[in-house]
Amino acid sequence: MGAEVLKKIADYLVDAEIEKREVVKVTTAIKPDLTVEEAYQVQDLIVQRKLAEGHRVVGPKMGLTSKAKWDQMGVSEPIYGHVFDYMLIENGGVLPFTDLIHPKVEAELAFVIGEDIEGPGVTGAQVLAKTAYVLPALEIIDSRYENFNFTHADVIADNASTSRVVFGNSLKKPADFDLELVGAVLSVNGKVKELGAGAAVLGHPANAIAMLANMLARKGGKVEKGEIILSGAITSAILLHAGDFVSGKFDGLGEVTFTVGE
C-alpha cells in the first residue's frame, strides 16, 4: 500500500504540472504524515516517469539554500530537485505564460561539473576544484500547490517547485571569481526588483553543491561530471505576469534575459 500511495502522489503532481492547474498540498489531500524520505521517493518516481517519456535530466537544483529559510521551514539543510531538458528557455527567449501556473523568478549561479563529486564529507573547496565552469542563470519556480502553500515534505515531493531555467551564455572558470562576492541585479520591465550576492547561498554557492553531494551520498548517489547544477537563489523570488521583460545582470558574468509571453 505504501508504494501505491507514493505513486498516487507522483501522478497527482505530474498531472497538475501537465494540466497547468494548482492543487491542494499532498499533506492535506493525500498523506498528512508524508516524511522527507518518502517525499524524495516520490521525486524519484517523477524522475522515472519523465525519463520514460523521453526527457533528459540536465542536472539537480538546490532549494532552501538560505539559513533564514531553514528557520522559517524548521529544517537544517537545503532540498534538491531536478531540471529536465524541456524546462530550458534560451537566453533572450520567450517563456509562455500559459505553460505555467503562478511562476516566480530568481537569480542564481550555476555550476558545470567537470569531475564526479562523491560524498560524504565533501567541502566547498573540493567542489570548486572539480567545477569546470560557472554561469549565470534565472530560475523560474512554479509550485503546483495553491498559493505556494506547502510543508517541507510537500515541496520536496513537488520536485522542489522546479519549472523553467534560462542559462546565460557566459562560461567562466570558478578560479576567476570570488563567487560569494558576485552580485546580481534582478529587474522586471526595467525596474530593479531584487539585489543579491553569492554569499546569500550558504555563505558561498559552492557550499550548496557540497551539501548536495553529501545528501546524495546517503542513498548511494553522487554529483556527476557534465551536470549543470543550480546552486540556489541569490535573490528573493518575484512573481511574473504576462508581458514582463526580465533581466538578471551578474558581475563579470553578463546578462540573462527572457520575456514572458502572453
Short mmCIF file of C-alpha atoms in Angstrom, two decimals:
data_model
loop_
_atom_site.label_atom_id
_atom_site.label_comp_id
_atom_site.label_asym_id
_atom_site.label_seq_id
_atom_site.Cartn_x
_atom_site.Cartn_y
_atom_site.Cartn_z
CA MET A 1 0.00 0.00 0.00
CA GLY A 2 2.87 2.40 0.77
CA ALA A 3 4.29 2.18 -2.76
CA GLU A 4 0.83 2.69 -4.25
CA VAL A 5 0.31 5.86 -2.23
CA LEU A 6 3.68 7.28 -3.29
CA LYS A 7 2.87 6.59 -6.95
CA LYS A 8 -0.52 8.25 -6.47
CA ILE A 9 1.25 11.35 -5.13
CA ALA A 10 3.73 11.40 -8.03
CA ASP A 11 0.91 11.13 -10.58
CA TYR A 12 -1.10 13.80 -8.73
CA LEU A 13 1.77 16.27 -9.01
CA VAL A 14 2.85 15.47 -12.57
CA ASP A 15 -0.75 15.66 -13.77
CA ALA A 16 -1.06 19.10 -12.11
CA GLU A 17 2.05 20.24 -13.97
CA ILE A 18 0.84 18.91 -17.31
CA GLU A 19 -2.67 20.30 -16.86
CA LYS A 20 -1.29 23.63 -15.57
CA ARG A 21 -3.53 23.75 -12.54
CA GLU A 22 -2.81 24.25 -8.87
CA VAL A 23 -3.74 21.58 -6.35
CA VAL A 24 -4.10 21.21 -2.61
CA LYS A 25 -0.82 20.22 -0.97
CA VAL A 26 -0.16 16.50 -0.59
CA THR A 27 -0.11 16.59 3.21
CA THR A 28 -3.69 17.83 3.14
CA ALA A 29 -5.08 15.97 0.12
CA ILE A 30 -3.42 12.54 0.29
CA LYS A 31 -0.91 11.77 3.05
CA PRO A 32 -0.77 14.02 6.14
CA ASP A 33 2.21 12.11 7.58
CA LEU A 34 4.38 12.28 4.44
CA THR A 35 8.02 12.11 5.53
CA VAL A 36 11.04 13.72 3.90
CA GLU A 37 12.35 10.28 2.93
CA GLU A 38 9.02 9.41 1.29
CA ALA A 39 8.94 12.80 -0.45
CA TYR A 40 12.28 12.08 -2.11
CA GLN A 41 10.93 8.67 -3.13
CA VAL A 42 8.03 10.50 -4.81
CA GLN A 43 10.53 12.76 -6.53
CA ASP A 44 12.41 9.69 -7.77
CA LEU A 45 9.16 8.34 -9.22
CA ILE A 46 8.61 11.64 -11.02
CA VAL A 47 12.14 11.43 -12.47
CA GLN A 48 11.49 7.86 -13.63
CA ARG A 49 8.24 8.91 -15.31
CA LYS A 50 9.92 11.84 -17.09
CA LEU A 51 12.79 9.65 -18.29
CA ALA A 52 10.31 7.04 -19.55
CA GLU A 53 8.60 9.81 -21.51
CA GLY A 54 11.90 10.57 -23.25
CA HIS A 55 13.05 13.57 -21.27
CA ARG A 56 16.63 14.06 -20.08
CA VAL A 57 17.92 15.32 -16.72
CA VAL A 58 20.14 18.40 -17.16
CA GLY A 59 21.17 18.32 -13.52
CA PRO A 60 19.97 18.79 -9.97
CA LYS A 61 18.91 22.12 -8.48
CA MET A 62 19.19 23.27 -4.92
CA GLY A 63 16.46 24.96 -2.91
CA LEU A 64 16.09 26.42 0.57
CA THR A 65 19.73 27.50 0.48
CA SER A 66 19.23 30.38 2.91
CA LYS A 67 19.59 29.73 6.63
CA ALA A 68 16.73 32.16 7.18
CA LYS A 69 14.60 29.82 5.07
CA TRP A 70 15.74 26.89 7.21
CA ASP A 71 14.45 28.67 10.30
CA GLN A 72 11.21 29.53 8.54
CA MET A 73 10.63 25.92 7.44
CA GLY A 74 12.05 24.34 10.61
CA VAL A 75 14.75 22.38 8.74
CA SER A 76 18.53 22.03 8.94
CA GLU A 77 19.61 21.50 5.33
CA PRO A 78 18.64 22.52 1.78
CA ILE A 79 16.46 20.48 -0.55
CA TYR A 80 17.08 19.42 -4.12
CA GLY A 81 15.08 18.74 -7.26
CA HIS A 82 15.84 18.04 -10.92
CA VAL A 83 15.93 20.18 -14.05
CA PHE A 84 14.80 18.46 -17.26
CA ASP A 85 15.63 19.35 -20.85
CA TYR A 86 12.09 20.53 -21.62
CA MET A 87 12.45 23.17 -18.91
CA LEU A 88 15.20 25.11 -20.72
CA ILE A 89 14.43 28.53 -22.21
CA GLU A 90 17.00 30.16 -24.48
CA ASN A 91 18.72 33.28 -23.17
CA GLY A 92 16.72 36.17 -24.63
CA GLY A 93 13.84 33.83 -25.39
CA VAL A 94 10.17 33.69 -24.51
CA LEU A 95 8.57 31.96 -21.53
CA PRO A 96 4.96 31.09 -22.49
CA PHE A 97 2.90 32.26 -19.52
CA THR A 98 0.12 29.80 -20.32
CA ASP A 99 2.55 26.89 -19.82
CA LEU A 100 2.72 27.62 -16.09
CA ILE A 101 0.51 28.25 -13.08
CA HIS A 102 1.90 31.12 -10.94
CA PRO A 103 5.58 31.47 -11.91
CA LYS A 104 8.22 33.38 -9.96
CA VAL A 105 11.80 34.19 -10.98
CA GLU A 106 15.06 34.08 -9.00
CA ALA A 107 18.68 34.91 -9.91
CA GLU A 108 21.18 32.09 -9.40
CA LEU A 109 24.69 30.85 -10.18
CA ALA A 110 25.01 27.52 -11.96
CA PHE A 111 27.94 25.09 -11.81
CA VAL A 112 29.09 22.94 -14.73
CA ILE A 113 30.64 19.88 -13.08
CA GLY A 114 33.99 18.76 -14.51
CA GLU A 115 34.53 15.64 -12.41
CA ASP A 116 32.31 13.35 -10.36
CA ILE A 117 31.89 14.56 -6.77
CA GLU A 118 31.11 11.81 -4.31
CA GLY A 119 30.35 12.23 -0.61
CA PRO A 120 30.21 12.06 2.28
CA GLY A 121 32.38 14.81 3.68
CA VAL A 122 32.58 16.95 0.53
CA THR A 123 33.60 20.59 1.08
CA GLY A 124 33.03 23.72 -0.94
CA ALA A 125 36.74 23.85 -1.80
CA GLN A 126 36.54 20.34 -3.27
CA VAL A 127 33.54 21.39 -5.34
CA LEU A 128 35.41 24.36 -6.77
CA ALA A 129 38.34 22.11 -7.68
CA LYS A 130 36.00 19.83 -9.65
CA THR A 131 33.90 22.54 -11.29
CA ALA A 132 34.69 23.24 -14.95
CA TYR A 133 32.70 26.45 -15.28
CA VAL A 134 30.19 28.70 -13.59
CA LEU A 135 27.49 30.62 -15.43
CA PRO A 136 24.60 32.92 -14.57
CA ALA A 137 21.00 31.75 -14.60
CA LEU A 138 17.42 32.78 -13.98
CA GLU A 139 15.28 30.04 -12.46
CA ILE A 140 11.52 30.16 -12.84
CA ILE A 141 9.89 28.29 -9.99
CA ASP A 142 6.24 27.26 -10.18
CA SER A 143 4.85 25.29 -7.27
CA ARG A 144 1.94 23.10 -8.22
CA TYR A 145 0.36 23.92 -4.85
CA GLU A 146 -2.31 26.54 -4.22
CA ASN A 147 -0.75 29.89 -3.30
CA PHE A 148 2.72 28.31 -2.91
CA ASN A 149 1.38 26.80 0.32
CA PHE A 150 3.37 23.72 1.34
CA THR A 151 5.33 21.94 4.04
CA HIS A 152 8.95 20.80 3.77
CA ALA A 153 7.91 17.33 2.58
CA ASP A 154 5.33 18.75 0.14
CA VAL A 155 7.85 20.89 -1.73
CA ILE A 156 10.37 18.05 -1.99
CA ALA A 157 7.71 15.77 -3.48
CA ASP A 158 6.85 18.54 -5.96
CA ASN A 159 10.40 18.41 -7.39
CA ALA A 160 11.34 21.48 -5.34
CA SER A 161 9.00 23.69 -7.42
CA THR A 162 11.27 23.30 -10.46
CA SER A 163 9.72 24.66 -13.64
CA ARG A 164 11.92 26.51 -16.16
CA VAL A 165 15.52 27.77 -16.38
CA VAL A 166 17.29 30.35 -18.52
CA PHE A 167 21.06 29.89 -18.57
CA GLY A 168 23.40 32.69 -19.57
CA ASN A 169 25.89 32.43 -22.40
CA SER A 170 28.99 33.29 -20.36
CA LEU A 171 31.04 30.34 -19.11
CA LYS A 172 33.80 31.32 -16.67
CA LYS A 173 36.34 29.40 -14.62
CA PRO A 174 35.42 29.48 -10.91
CA ALA A 175 39.01 30.39 -10.02
CA ASP A 176 38.50 33.73 -11.80
CA PHE A 177 35.94 34.89 -9.22
CA ASP A 178 35.21 35.21 -5.56
CA LEU A 179 31.81 33.65 -6.10
CA GLU A 180 30.50 34.72 -2.74
CA LEU A 181 31.06 38.35 -3.83
CA VAL A 182 29.44 38.08 -7.26
CA GLY A 183 26.48 40.45 -7.26
CA ALA A 184 23.22 40.05 -9.16
CA VAL A 185 20.60 42.64 -10.07
CA LEU A 186 17.17 41.27 -10.94
CA SER A 187 14.98 43.68 -12.92
CA VAL A 188 11.48 43.42 -14.36
CA ASN A 189 10.37 45.83 -17.08
CA GLY A 190 13.45 47.98 -16.46
CA LYS A 191 12.84 48.38 -12.73
CA VAL A 192 15.22 46.85 -10.19
CA LYS A 193 13.28 44.38 -8.04
CA GLU A 194 15.99 42.48 -6.15
CA LEU A 195 19.71 42.69 -5.38
CA GLY A 196 21.86 39.86 -4.05
CA ALA A 197 25.28 38.27 -3.93
CA GLY A 198 26.65 34.74 -3.99
CA ALA A 199 27.15 34.79 -0.21
CA ALA A 200 23.34 34.60 0.17
CA VAL A 201 23.70 30.91 -0.73
CA LEU A 202 25.06 29.33 2.45
CA GLY A 203 27.94 31.80 2.60
CA HIS A 204 29.29 30.57 -0.74
CA PRO A 205 27.37 28.84 -3.56
CA ALA A 206 29.91 26.01 -3.72
CA ASN A 207 28.77 25.03 -0.23
CA ALA A 208 25.34 24.23 -1.66
CA ILE A 209 26.85 21.85 -4.22
CA ALA A 210 28.91 20.21 -1.47
CA MET A 211 25.76 19.68 0.61
CA LEU A 212 24.05 18.19 -2.44
CA ALA A 213 26.89 15.68 -2.90
CA ASN A 214 26.69 14.71 0.76
CA MET A 215 22.88 14.36 0.65
CA LEU A 216 23.06 12.19 -2.49
CA ALA A 217 25.72 10.01 -0.85
CA ARG A 218 23.19 8.88 1.75
CA LYS A 219 21.38 6.90 -0.93
CA GLY A 220 24.44 5.88 -2.93
CA GLY A 221 24.31 8.77 -5.38
CA LYS A 222 26.81 11.45 -6.41
CA VAL A 223 27.16 14.68 -8.34
CA GLU A 224 28.14 13.63 -11.85
CA LYS A 225 30.50 15.03 -14.43
CA GLY A 226 28.68 17.07 -17.07
CA GLU A 227 25.74 18.07 -14.90
CA ILE A 228 24.72 21.72 -14.78
CA ILE A 229 23.56 22.46 -11.25
CA LEU A 230 21.64 25.47 -9.95
CA SER A 231 23.19 26.33 -6.60
CA GLY A 232 20.27 28.24 -5.09
CA ALA A 233 18.67 31.66 -5.15
CA ILE A 234 20.81 34.77 -4.76
CA THR A 235 17.66 36.92 -4.70
CA SER A 236 14.12 36.58 -3.45
CA ALA A 237 11.56 35.27 -5.94
CA ILE A 238 9.49 37.77 -7.96
CA LEU A 239 6.01 36.89 -9.24
CA LEU A 240 5.78 37.07 -13.03
CA HIS A 241 2.99 38.34 -15.27
CA ALA A 242 2.31 38.02 -18.99
CA GLY A 243 4.26 40.63 -20.93
CA ASP A 244 7.07 41.06 -18.38
CA PHE A 245 10.64 41.54 -19.58
CA VAL A 246 13.05 40.04 -17.06
CA SER A 247 16.77 40.78 -16.77
CA GLY A 248 19.42 39.39 -14.47
CA LYS A 249 22.79 41.18 -14.53
CA PHE A 250 25.69 39.39 -12.86
CA ASP A 251 29.09 40.88 -12.01
CA GLY A 252 31.63 39.59 -14.53
CA LEU A 253 29.18 37.05 -15.95
CA GLY A 254 26.95 39.17 -18.12
CA GLU A 255 23.19 39.39 -18.51
CA VAL A 256 20.43 36.77 -18.71
CA THR A 257 17.04 37.82 -20.08
CA PHE A 258 13.66 36.50 -21.16
CA THR A 259 10.23 37.80 -21.97
CA VAL A 260 7.04 36.35 -20.51
CA GLY A 261 4.72 35.60 -23.41
CA GLU A 262 1.00 36.30 -23.36
#
